[in-house]
Coordinates of C-alpha atoms in Angstrom, one line a residue:
Chain A
M810 CA 181.1 6.9 168.6
V811 CA 177.8 7.4 167.5
D812 CA 177.9 5.6 163.2
T813 CA 176.8 7.4 160.5
A814 CA 174.2 5.0 160.3
D815 CA 172.7 6.3 163.0
H816 CA 172.4 9.2 161.5
V817 CA 170.9 8.2 158.6
A818 CA 168.6 6.4 160.5
F819 CA 167.2 9.5 162.7
R820 CA 167.3 11.7 159.6
D821 CA 165.3 9.2 157.3
H822 CA 162.7 8.9 161.0
L823 CA 162.2 12.4 160.3
V824 CA 161.3 12.0 157.0
E825 CA 158.7 9.1 156.9
S826 CA 157.1 10.8 160.1
G827 CA 157.3 14.5 158.0
W828 CA 158.9 16.2 159.8
L829 CA 161.7 17.2 157.3
R830 CA 162.5 16.5 153.8
R831 CA 165.6 15.9 152.1
T832 CA 167.4 18.1 149.4
S833 CA 170.4 16.6 147.1
V834 CA 173.1 18.3 149.8
D835 CA 173.7 16.7 153.0
G836 CA 172.7 19.2 155.6
V837 CA 170.3 21.1 153.6
V838 CA 166.5 20.2 154.7
G839 CA 163.2 21.5 154.3
R840 CA 161.0 21.9 157.3
T841 CA 157.4 21.0 157.3
A842 CA 154.7 22.1 158.9
P843 CA 154.9 20.1 162.3
F844 CA 158.6 21.3 162.6
V845 CA 158.0 24.9 162.3
A846 CA 155.0 24.8 164.4
V847 CA 157.5 23.2 167.4
E848 CA 159.9 26.2 166.6
R849 CA 157.2 28.7 167.3
G850 CA 157.1 26.9 170.4
I851 CA 160.5 26.9 171.5
D852 CA 160.7 30.7 171.0
A853 CA 157.9 31.3 173.2
V854 CA 159.6 29.4 175.5
V855 CA 163.1 30.9 175.2
T856 CA 161.3 34.7 175.0
R857 CA 159.5 33.3 178.1
A858 CA 163.5 32.1 179.6
G859 CA 164.8 35.9 179.1
A860 CA 161.2 37.9 179.8
D861 CA 162.7 39.4 182.5
Q862 CA 166.1 40.7 180.7
D863 CA 164.7 43.3 179.3
A864 CA 167.2 42.3 176.2
T865 CA 167.6 44.5 172.8
V866 CA 166.0 42.8 170.4
L867 CA 168.2 42.5 166.9
R868 CA 167.9 40.1 164.3
F869 CA 169.9 40.0 160.9
P870 CA 170.6 38.4 158.0
P871 CA 172.5 34.9 157.4
L872 CA 175.1 37.3 156.1
F873 CA 177.2 40.0 157.5
P874 CA 180.2 42.1 156.6
R875 CA 182.9 40.1 156.1
E876 CA 185.2 43.3 158.0
S877 CA 182.9 42.1 161.4
Y878 CA 183.6 38.4 160.4
L879 CA 187.5 38.8 160.2
R880 CA 186.9 40.6 163.6
T881 CA 185.8 37.9 165.1
D882 CA 189.2 36.0 164.6
Y883 CA 186.8 33.0 162.8
L884 CA 188.8 32.3 160.2
A885 CA 192.0 31.5 162.2
S886 CA 189.5 29.7 164.4
F887 CA 187.2 27.7 161.8
P888 CA 188.3 28.4 158.0
N889 CA 187.1 25.2 157.1
L890 CA 183.1 25.7 159.1
S891 CA 182.7 29.2 157.1
G892 CA 180.8 30.6 154.0
S893 CA 182.7 33.4 152.1
I894 CA 180.3 34.9 149.4
H895 CA 181.5 35.2 145.9
T896 CA 179.7 36.6 143.0
F897 CA 179.6 37.5 139.4
E898 CA 181.1 40.8 138.5
G899 CA 181.5 41.8 134.3
T900 CA 180.2 42.9 131.4
D901 CA 178.0 40.8 129.0
R902 CA 181.2 39.1 126.9
D903 CA 182.1 37.9 130.8
A904 CA 178.9 36.3 131.1
V905 CA 179.2 34.6 128.0
A906 CA 182.2 32.8 129.0
L907 CA 181.2 32.3 132.2
L908 CA 178.0 30.1 131.3
A909 CA 180.6 28.1 128.5
Q910 CA 182.4 27.6 132.0
Q911 CA 179.5 26.2 133.6
A912 CA 178.5 24.6 130.6
A913 CA 181.4 22.2 129.9
G914 CA 181.4 21.2 133.9
E915 CA 184.7 23.8 134.6
D916 CA 184.6 25.7 138.2
W917 CA 182.8 28.3 137.0
G918 CA 183.2 29.4 140.9
L919 CA 186.6 30.1 140.4
S920 CA 185.2 32.9 138.1
L921 CA 183.7 35.1 140.6
V922 CA 184.4 37.8 142.5
T923 CA 184.6 38.0 146.2
T924 CA 182.0 40.0 148.0
D925 CA 182.1 42.0 151.0
L926 CA 180.2 39.7 152.5
M927 CA 179.9 36.4 154.9
L928 CA 177.9 33.9 155.7
V929 CA 177.0 34.3 159.9
S930 CA 179.1 32.4 161.8
A931 CA 177.7 32.7 165.3
S932 CA 173.9 34.5 165.8
C933 CA 175.6 37.2 167.5
H934 CA 178.5 38.1 165.1
P935 CA 177.0 40.7 163.6
S936 CA 175.6 42.8 166.5
Y937 CA 179.3 43.9 168.2
E938 CA 180.5 46.4 165.2
L939 CA 176.6 48.1 166.4
F940 CA 178.3 49.0 169.6
A941 CA 181.8 49.5 169.0
G942 CA 182.8 52.7 171.3
Q943 CA 181.5 53.5 174.8
L944 CA 178.9 51.4 176.1
E945 CA 176.3 54.2 177.5
S946 CA 175.8 51.3 180.3
D947 CA 177.6 48.5 182.3
A948 CA 175.1 46.2 180.9
V949 CA 173.6 45.6 177.0
R950 CA 171.6 42.9 177.4
L951 CA 170.6 41.6 173.0
D952 CA 168.2 38.9 172.7
I953 CA 168.7 38.0 168.3
E954 CA 168.0 35.6 166.2
G955 CA 169.3 34.3 163.3
W956 CA 170.9 31.7 160.4
C957 CA 174.3 30.7 161.1
F958 CA 176.3 28.6 158.4
R959 CA 178.4 25.8 159.2
R960 CA 180.4 23.7 156.4
E961 CA 179.8 20.4 158.3
P962 CA 178.0 18.3 155.5
S963 CA 176.6 15.4 157.2
P964 CA 173.2 13.0 157.7
D965 CA 172.8 14.0 160.9
P966 CA 170.0 16.6 162.1
A967 CA 171.4 17.9 163.9
R968 CA 174.4 18.6 162.7
A969 CA 172.7 20.9 159.3
Q970 CA 175.0 23.3 157.3
A971 CA 172.6 26.2 158.3
F972 CA 170.7 26.4 161.7
R973 CA 169.0 28.9 163.9
Q974 CA 170.8 30.0 166.9
R975 CA 168.5 32.5 169.8
E976 CA 170.8 34.3 172.2
F977 CA 170.7 36.4 174.7
V978 CA 174.2 38.3 174.5
F979 CA 175.5 40.8 177.8
I980 CA 178.3 43.5 176.4
G981 CA 179.7 44.8 179.6
T982 CA 181.9 44.5 182.9
P983 CA 183.5 41.7 183.2
D984 CA 181.2 40.5 186.2
G985 CA 178.5 40.3 184.6
A986 CA 179.8 38.9 181.5
Q987 CA 180.6 35.8 184.0
A988 CA 177.6 35.8 185.5
H989 CA 175.6 36.4 182.7
R990 CA 177.5 32.9 181.5
D991 CA 176.5 30.9 184.6
E992 CA 173.3 32.1 185.1
W993 CA 171.9 31.1 181.9
V994 CA 173.3 27.4 181.9
T995 CA 170.6 27.7 185.1
R996 CA 167.5 29.0 183.1
G997 CA 168.9 26.8 180.4
L998 CA 168.6 23.4 182.6
A999 CA 165.4 25.2 183.6
V1000 CA 164.3 25.2 180.0
M1001 CA 165.4 21.4 179.0
A1002 CA 163.2 20.7 181.9
E1003 CA 160.3 22.6 181.2
L1004 CA 160.4 20.6 177.3
G1005 CA 161.3 17.4 179.0
L1006 CA 164.5 17.2 177.6
P1007 CA 167.5 15.3 179.5
A1008 CA 169.9 17.8 179.7
V1009 CA 174.1 17.9 181.8
S1010 CA 176.0 20.4 181.5
D1011 CA 179.2 20.2 180.7
V1012 CA 183.0 22.2 180.1
A1013 CA 183.0 22.2 176.2
N1014 CA 185.4 22.4 173.7
D1015 CA 184.5 23.7 170.3
P1016 CA 186.5 21.9 167.6
F1017 CA 189.4 25.0 166.3
F1018 CA 190.7 24.2 163.5
G1019 CA 194.8 22.8 162.9
R1020 CA 197.9 22.8 165.3
A1021 CA 196.8 26.3 166.6
G1022 CA 193.8 25.1 167.1
R1023 CA 194.5 22.6 169.5
M1024 CA 195.6 24.9 171.5
L1025 CA 192.7 27.2 171.2
A1026 CA 190.5 24.3 172.7
A1027 CA 192.8 23.0 175.6
N1028 CA 192.6 27.1 176.3
Q1029 CA 189.2 27.0 176.6
I1030 CA 188.8 24.2 178.5
E1031 CA 190.9 25.0 180.6
E1032 CA 189.9 28.1 181.6
V1033 CA 186.3 26.9 181.4
L1034 CA 185.1 29.7 179.3
K1035 CA 182.0 27.6 177.8
I1036 CA 179.1 25.5 179.1
E1037 CA 177.4 23.5 177.2
L1038 CA 174.0 21.3 177.8
L1039 CA 173.9 18.1 176.9
V1040 CA 171.2 16.0 175.4
P1041 CA 171.5 12.4 174.4
L1042 CA 170.4 12.2 170.8
Y1043 CA 171.7 8.8 169.9
G1044 CA 172.6 5.4 172.2
A1045 CA 176.0 5.9 171.9
D1046 CA 176.8 9.7 171.9
S1047 CA 176.5 10.0 175.7
P1048 CA 176.5 12.3 177.2
G1049 CA 175.0 13.8 174.6
T1050 CA 174.4 16.4 171.8
A1051 CA 174.6 20.2 173.1
L1052 CA 171.3 21.9 172.2
V1053 CA 172.2 24.9 174.2
S1054 CA 175.7 26.6 174.8
S1055 CA 176.9 29.3 177.4
N1056 CA 179.8 30.9 176.3
C1057 CA 181.8 33.5 178.5
H1058 CA 183.9 35.8 175.2
R1059 CA 186.0 37.6 178.3
D1060 CA 187.6 40.7 176.6
H1061 CA 188.0 39.0 173.0
F1062 CA 185.3 41.0 171.0
G1063 CA 185.7 43.8 173.4
V1064 CA 189.2 44.2 172.4
N1065 CA 188.7 43.5 168.3
F1066 CA 185.4 45.7 168.0
G1067 CA 186.5 48.5 170.6
I1068 CA 184.2 47.9 173.0
T1069 CA 184.5 49.6 176.3
T1070 CA 182.3 50.3 179.6
P1071 CA 181.3 53.5 180.7
D1072 CA 184.2 53.9 182.8
G1073 CA 186.6 53.1 179.7
E1074 CA 187.4 49.6 180.1
I1075 CA 187.5 47.2 177.2
A1076 CA 183.8 45.7 177.2
H1077 CA 183.2 42.1 178.2
T1078 CA 181.3 39.8 176.0
A1079 CA 179.1 35.9 177.2
C1080 CA 176.0 34.6 175.0
V1081 CA 173.7 31.7 175.4
G1082 CA 172.5 30.1 172.7
F1083 CA 169.7 28.2 171.9
G1084 CA 170.1 25.7 169.1
I1085 CA 166.6 25.7 167.2
E1086 CA 166.7 22.6 165.0
R1087 CA 169.1 21.0 167.6
I1088 CA 165.6 20.8 170.1
V1089 CA 163.2 20.7 167.8
V1090 CA 164.5 17.1 166.4
G1091 CA 165.5 16.5 170.6
L1092 CA 162.4 16.7 171.2
V1093 CA 161.1 14.1 168.5
R1094 CA 164.1 12.1 169.8
H1095 CA 162.7 11.8 172.9
H1096 CA 158.9 12.5 172.9
G1097 CA 158.7 10.2 169.9
P1098 CA 157.2 11.8 166.0
R1099 CA 153.2 12.7 167.2
I1100 CA 153.7 15.9 169.1
E1101 CA 149.5 14.5 170.1
D1102 CA 151.7 11.7 172.4
W1103 CA 154.0 14.5 173.9
P1104 CA 154.0 14.9 177.7
M1105 CA 150.7 17.5 178.1
P1106 CA 153.2 19.5 180.3
V1107 CA 155.8 19.7 177.3
R1108 CA 152.6 20.6 175.0
E1109 CA 151.5 23.0 177.0
A1110 CA 155.0 24.9 176.9
L1111 CA 155.0 24.3 173.3
G1112 CA 151.6 26.2 172.7
L1113 CA 150.2 23.0 170.8
Chain B
M730 CA 163.2 58.7 139.0
V731 CA 164.0 58.0 142.7
D732 CA 167.4 59.8 144.1
T733 CA 169.8 58.1 146.0
A734 CA 169.3 61.1 148.8
D735 CA 165.3 59.9 148.9
H736 CA 166.7 56.3 150.0
V737 CA 169.5 57.3 152.5
A738 CA 166.8 59.3 154.3
F739 CA 164.1 57.3 154.7
R740 CA 166.3 54.4 155.8
D741 CA 167.9 57.3 158.0
H742 CA 164.4 58.0 159.3
L743 CA 164.1 54.5 159.6
V744 CA 166.9 53.9 162.0
E745 CA 165.8 57.0 164.1
S746 CA 162.5 56.3 164.9
G747 CA 163.6 52.8 166.1
W748 CA 162.6 50.9 163.2
L749 CA 166.9 49.2 161.4
R750 CA 170.0 49.4 162.6
R751 CA 172.9 49.8 160.2
T752 CA 175.7 47.6 159.7
S753 CA 178.9 48.5 157.9
V754 CA 177.0 47.7 154.4
D755 CA 174.8 48.9 152.7
G756 CA 171.5 46.8 152.0
V757 CA 172.0 44.5 155.0
V758 CA 170.5 45.9 158.3
G759 CA 169.4 44.7 161.5
R760 CA 165.6 44.3 162.6
T761 CA 164.6 45.8 166.1
A762 CA 162.0 45.1 168.1
P763 CA 158.8 47.6 166.2
F764 CA 159.9 45.9 162.6
V765 CA 159.8 41.4 163.7
A766 CA 156.5 42.5 166.0
V767 CA 154.9 44.0 162.3
E768 CA 156.7 40.9 160.1
R769 CA 155.1 38.4 162.4
G770 CA 152.0 40.5 161.8
I771 CA 152.0 40.1 158.3
D772 CA 153.2 36.6 158.7
A773 CA 149.5 35.9 159.6
V774 CA 147.6 38.3 157.6
V775 CA 149.4 36.8 154.7
T776 CA 148.3 33.1 156.3
R777 CA 144.5 34.3 156.5
A778 CA 144.5 35.4 152.8
G779 CA 146.0 31.4 151.5
A780 CA 144.1 30.1 154.7
D781 CA 141.9 27.8 152.0
Q782 CA 144.5 26.8 149.9
D783 CA 145.7 23.3 151.8
A784 CA 149.3 24.6 151.5
T785 CA 152.1 22.6 152.0
V786 CA 154.7 23.9 153.9
L787 CA 157.8 24.4 153.2
R788 CA 160.4 25.8 155.2
F789 CA 164.5 25.9 153.5
P790 CA 167.4 27.4 154.7
P791 CA 169.2 30.8 153.1
L792 CA 171.6 28.1 151.0
F793 CA 170.2 25.3 148.7
P794 CA 172.2 23.0 145.9
R795 CA 174.3 24.5 143.2
E796 CA 172.6 21.6 141.0
S797 CA 168.8 23.1 141.6
Y798 CA 170.0 26.8 141.7
L799 CA 172.0 25.7 137.6
R800 CA 168.5 24.4 137.1
T801 CA 166.3 27.5 138.0
D802 CA 168.7 28.8 134.9
Y803 CA 169.2 32.3 137.1
L804 CA 173.1 32.3 136.4
A805 CA 172.0 32.7 132.5
S806 CA 170.0 35.5 133.6
F807 CA 170.8 37.3 136.7
P808 CA 174.6 36.4 137.0
N809 CA 175.3 39.7 138.6
L810 CA 173.0 39.5 141.4
S811 CA 174.0 35.9 142.7
G812 CA 175.6 34.6 145.5
S813 CA 177.8 31.9 145.7
I814 CA 179.2 30.4 148.8
H815 CA 182.7 29.5 148.9
T816 CA 184.8 27.6 151.7
F817 CA 187.9 26.8 153.1
E818 CA 189.7 23.5 152.7
G819 CA 193.3 22.0 152.8
T820 CA 196.2 21.9 155.4
D821 CA 197.1 23.0 158.5
R822 CA 200.0 25.0 156.4
D823 CA 197.8 25.9 153.4
A824 CA 195.6 27.8 156.8
V825 CA 198.2 29.6 157.8
A826 CA 199.4 31.3 154.3
L827 CA 195.5 31.9 154.0
L828 CA 195.8 33.7 156.9
A829 CA 198.4 35.4 155.6
Q830 CA 196.7 36.8 152.4
Q831 CA 194.0 38.2 154.3
A832 CA 196.9 39.8 156.9
A833 CA 198.5 41.3 153.8
G834 CA 195.5 42.7 152.2
E835 CA 195.7 40.1 149.8
D836 CA 191.6 38.5 147.9
W837 CA 192.3 35.6 150.5
G838 CA 188.8 34.8 148.8
L839 CA 190.7 33.8 145.5
S840 CA 192.5 30.8 147.8
L841 CA 188.5 28.9 148.7
V842 CA 186.9 26.5 147.2
T843 CA 183.6 26.2 145.9
T844 CA 180.7 24.9 147.5
D845 CA 177.8 22.7 146.1
L846 CA 176.3 25.8 147.4
M847 CA 174.2 28.7 146.1
L848 CA 171.9 31.9 148.2
V849 CA 168.8 30.9 147.7
S850 CA 167.3 33.5 144.6
A851 CA 164.0 33.1 145.2
S852 CA 162.2 31.5 147.8
C853 CA 160.4 28.9 145.7
H854 CA 163.2 27.6 143.9
P855 CA 164.8 25.2 146.6
S856 CA 161.5 23.4 146.2
Y857 CA 161.4 22.5 142.3
E858 CA 163.7 19.8 142.7
L859 CA 161.5 18.1 145.8
F860 CA 158.8 17.5 143.5
A861 CA 161.1 16.1 140.1
G862 CA 159.3 12.8 138.5
Q863 CA 155.3 12.6 138.2
L864 CA 153.4 14.2 140.3
E865 CA 150.3 12.7 142.6
S866 CA 148.1 16.3 142.0
D867 CA 147.2 17.8 139.1
A868 CA 147.7 20.8 141.4
V869 CA 150.6 20.9 144.4
R870 CA 150.1 24.4 146.3
L871 CA 153.1 25.5 148.5
D872 CA 153.4 27.4 151.0
I873 CA 156.9 28.4 151.5
E874 CA 159.0 31.8 153.2
G875 CA 162.5 32.0 153.2
W876 CA 165.3 34.5 152.9
C877 CA 166.4 35.9 149.6
F878 CA 170.0 36.8 148.0
R879 CA 170.4 39.9 145.2
R880 CA 173.5 41.4 145.0
E881 CA 172.5 44.8 144.8
P882 CA 174.3 47.1 147.4
S883 CA 171.3 50.5 148.2
P884 CA 170.9 51.9 151.0
D885 CA 167.3 51.5 149.8
P886 CA 165.2 50.4 153.0
A887 CA 163.2 48.4 150.6
R888 CA 166.3 47.1 148.5
A889 CA 168.4 44.9 150.8
Q890 CA 170.3 42.8 150.1
A891 CA 168.9 39.8 152.2
F892 CA 165.2 39.7 152.4
R893 CA 162.0 37.6 153.0
Q894 CA 159.3 36.3 150.8
R895 CA 156.8 34.9 151.9
E896 CA 155.0 32.2 148.4
F897 CA 152.1 30.4 147.7
V898 CA 153.5 28.1 145.0
F899 CA 151.6 26.1 142.6
I900 CA 152.5 22.9 140.3
G901 CA 150.7 21.2 138.0
T902 CA 148.4 21.7 134.7
P903 CA 148.8 24.9 132.6
D904 CA 145.8 26.4 133.5
G905 CA 146.0 26.0 137.1
A906 CA 149.1 28.0 136.9
Q907 CA 147.8 30.6 135.4
A908 CA 144.4 30.9 137.7
H909 CA 147.1 30.9 140.3
R910 CA 148.2 33.4 139.3
D911 CA 145.4 35.7 138.5
E912 CA 143.8 34.7 141.5
W913 CA 146.9 35.4 143.4
V914 CA 146.8 39.3 142.2
T915 CA 143.5 39.8 143.5
R916 CA 144.3 38.4 146.5
G917 CA 147.3 40.1 146.5
L918 CA 145.3 42.8 146.1
A919 CA 143.0 42.5 149.1
V920 CA 145.9 42.1 151.1
M921 CA 147.5 45.4 150.3
A922 CA 144.0 47.1 151.2
E923 CA 143.1 45.1 154.5
L924 CA 146.9 46.7 155.4
G925 CA 146.1 50.4 154.1
L926 CA 148.1 50.5 151.0
P927 CA 147.5 51.9 148.1
A928 CA 148.5 49.7 145.5
V929 CA 148.1 49.5 141.7
S930 CA 148.4 46.3 139.4
D931 CA 151.3 46.2 136.3
V932 CA 152.9 44.1 134.4
A933 CA 156.7 43.3 135.0
N934 CA 159.5 43.0 133.7
D935 CA 162.9 41.4 135.5
P936 CA 166.0 43.3 135.5
F937 CA 167.8 40.2 132.5
F938 CA 171.4 40.5 132.9
G939 CA 173.2 41.6 128.8
R940 CA 171.9 41.2 125.7
A941 CA 169.9 38.7 126.0
G942 CA 168.4 39.8 129.1
R943 CA 166.9 42.2 127.3
M944 CA 165.1 40.1 124.7
L945 CA 164.3 37.6 128.0
A946 CA 162.3 40.8 129.7
A947 CA 160.8 42.3 126.8
N948 CA 159.6 38.6 126.1
Q949 CA 158.3 39.0 130.2
I950 CA 156.4 41.9 128.9
E951 CA 154.3 40.9 125.6
E952 CA 153.2 36.9 127.3
V953 CA 152.0 39.2 130.9
L954 CA 154.0 36.3 132.8
K955 CA 154.8 38.8 135.8
I956 CA 152.3 41.0 137.5
E957 CA 152.9 43.2 140.3
L958 CA 151.6 45.2 142.8
L959 CA 153.0 48.5 143.4
V960 CA 153.2 50.8 146.1
P961 CA 154.1 54.4 145.8
L962 CA 157.4 54.7 148.4
Y963 CA 159.3 58.0 147.1
G964 CA 157.1 61.0 145.9
A965 CA 159.0 60.1 142.6
D966 CA 158.4 56.4 142.2
S967 CA 155.1 56.6 140.8
P968 CA 153.5 54.2 140.5
G969 CA 155.7 52.7 142.7
T970 CA 157.9 50.0 144.5
A971 CA 156.6 46.1 143.9
L972 CA 155.4 45.1 147.8
V973 CA 154.1 41.8 145.9
S974 CA 154.6 39.9 142.8
S975 CA 152.9 37.0 141.0
N976 CA 154.2 35.5 138.6
C977 CA 153.8 32.1 136.1
H978 CA 156.3 30.3 135.0
R979 CA 155.0 27.8 132.3
D980 CA 156.7 25.2 131.8
H981 CA 160.1 26.2 132.7
F982 CA 160.7 25.0 135.9
G983 CA 158.4 21.5 135.2
V984 CA 160.9 21.0 132.3
N985 CA 164.2 21.7 133.9
F986 CA 163.5 19.9 136.8
G987 CA 161.6 17.2 135.0
I988 CA 158.3 17.2 136.2
T989 CA 155.6 15.9 135.2
T990 CA 151.7 15.8 135.8
P991 CA 149.4 12.9 136.5
D992 CA 148.7 12.8 133.1
G993 CA 153.0 13.1 131.7
E994 CA 152.5 16.4 130.7
I995 CA 155.3 18.7 131.5
A996 CA 153.8 20.7 134.6
H997 CA 153.7 24.8 134.4
T998 CA 154.4 26.4 137.7
A999 CA 153.4 30.2 139.3
C1000 CA 154.0 31.8 142.3
V1001 CA 153.5 34.6 144.6
G1002 CA 155.7 35.8 146.4
F1003 CA 155.1 39.4 149.6
G1004 CA 158.3 40.3 150.1
I1005 CA 158.5 40.9 153.8
E1006 CA 160.8 43.2 155.0
R1007 CA 159.3 45.9 151.4
I1008 CA 155.3 45.8 153.3
V1009 CA 156.4 46.4 156.6
V1010 CA 159.0 49.4 155.6
G1011 CA 155.3 50.5 153.3
L1012 CA 153.9 50.8 156.6
V1013 CA 155.7 52.6 157.7
R1014 CA 156.1 54.6 154.7
H1015 CA 152.3 55.1 154.9
H1016 CA 150.7 55.1 158.2
G1017 CA 153.8 56.5 159.7
P1018 CA 157.0 55.4 162.5
R1019 CA 154.8 55.0 165.2
I1020 CA 152.5 52.3 165.7
E1021 CA 150.1 53.4 167.9
D1022 CA 149.1 56.1 165.0
W1023 CA 148.3 53.6 162.4
P1024 CA 144.9 53.1 161.4
M1025 CA 142.8 51.2 164.0
P1026 CA 142.0 48.2 160.6
V1027 CA 145.5 48.4 160.2
R1028 CA 146.7 47.4 164.2
E1029 CA 143.7 44.7 163.9
A1030 CA 144.6 43.0 161.0
L1031 CA 148.5 42.6 162.0
G1032 CA 147.1 41.5 165.6
L1033 CA 149.0 44.9 167.2

């Protein structure tokens, strides 16, 4: 078990060595020049790893339609990690009342209205609604990157409340989805090796919420749906933190978004996600805070 | 006055020519490969325009501390554009009730709790809390880019609900802030010229909310605090849409965040913001949907 003190020490190390700036909320940080330079390098490395996929580039904002969010079933599985967007609607007088409530230290958020938007729960989630209906091909491949939100306030620099996932997504036949998941375990391990990060693959389970969630988690392990690439970031976190994960969703999104293959079967989907911030802090953990001191092959891979 | 039909026609043109994908919510779109390529080019052009500023790079997530948001006074000025982040906290039983509420078509957002986070209202807003206290220099310069949220659902591709602003921010003396604002009007016009966009500068006023807001807007014009660089996007929107704006905040953020100069005076601040998505759609509007047809100097500036 990793102690919070380990997280605080690593975060402070990143701040003191000029990689991060803290804000007044845990898990919400400012990235500085070296961080941004390394994340650009990682972007290029992952782009090369998927260059032969001929994937369609899609980039979404950090928020997406509430209707799509509901179709992912994220509300049932992770209500406690979700981010719902609310705003003010009302008259001049309502706004005066809102400000008075805020000035009095009351919970003025309760006076806002629920919008039709949610924060993005996983970077592929906004994409599925675009493919509702019959696919034109047995194998649609997407290249997605975007901001995700998970309500997990923590000092751990590898567990931000907002972070980016670069994903390669497959939508098509069941065999294709399974193959995508497996192939990207291999490719992900190659990316980790290129970056000099000691990764091992392992069957994963997500922290599904509540009693029903425990069954979902057990099922996820039993069916070997999600494989994570783990890299040790803390002495005691063996075998490590997931920097990459490759996930077969079976027909989950196909059913919920009404996506079918050209022959009319429910589409299966799979995705691999690279955690950009986690890879950056993994590099600092394993190669040190000075990029000049990093192994030359790693610097060359990153173009630094 | 521009008609909504003009917005719809331009959006559809961008979709049909492969620049955008729509989602089920207005003002929330997916960007495709050419869009991403051009925004990278714009990033490089703006970086060159500010290369001599020796600005500190800071990149924030799309959300920031509610406490910082409140200090910006955005809630008083633009409550209707704000995005507040809410989440679920509760027991297994509470989660079951939440899902039942959702299944019944009720407003389940009202059962969530208000978090300590807000969507970023302007890309510089998260930065000021980092400089609370006495500055070490008379002139702090920041290079910021990030996602902003404005609750303005519209089909206009130049008015997304989520969009990115690249900003150069000044924090320091009153004269320095004024000079920064003025200098970046000139630099911004040079960037627009480099991109072949016919921009004119004009004194701007923001759509402050309500009756008090009308006074704030009148004051903003009278004091010539904000200058916008306008580029026509629609035949009838003369003189155009603001692609860049340069803004002197006087002592507003200095007072509210408790920032002082080395000699103990309240710091003044200023910022220039480049609207990334607006510049991309401006380029398509003025040079056409095929990058191959764009003027060679523009393509060279963008590295395309």
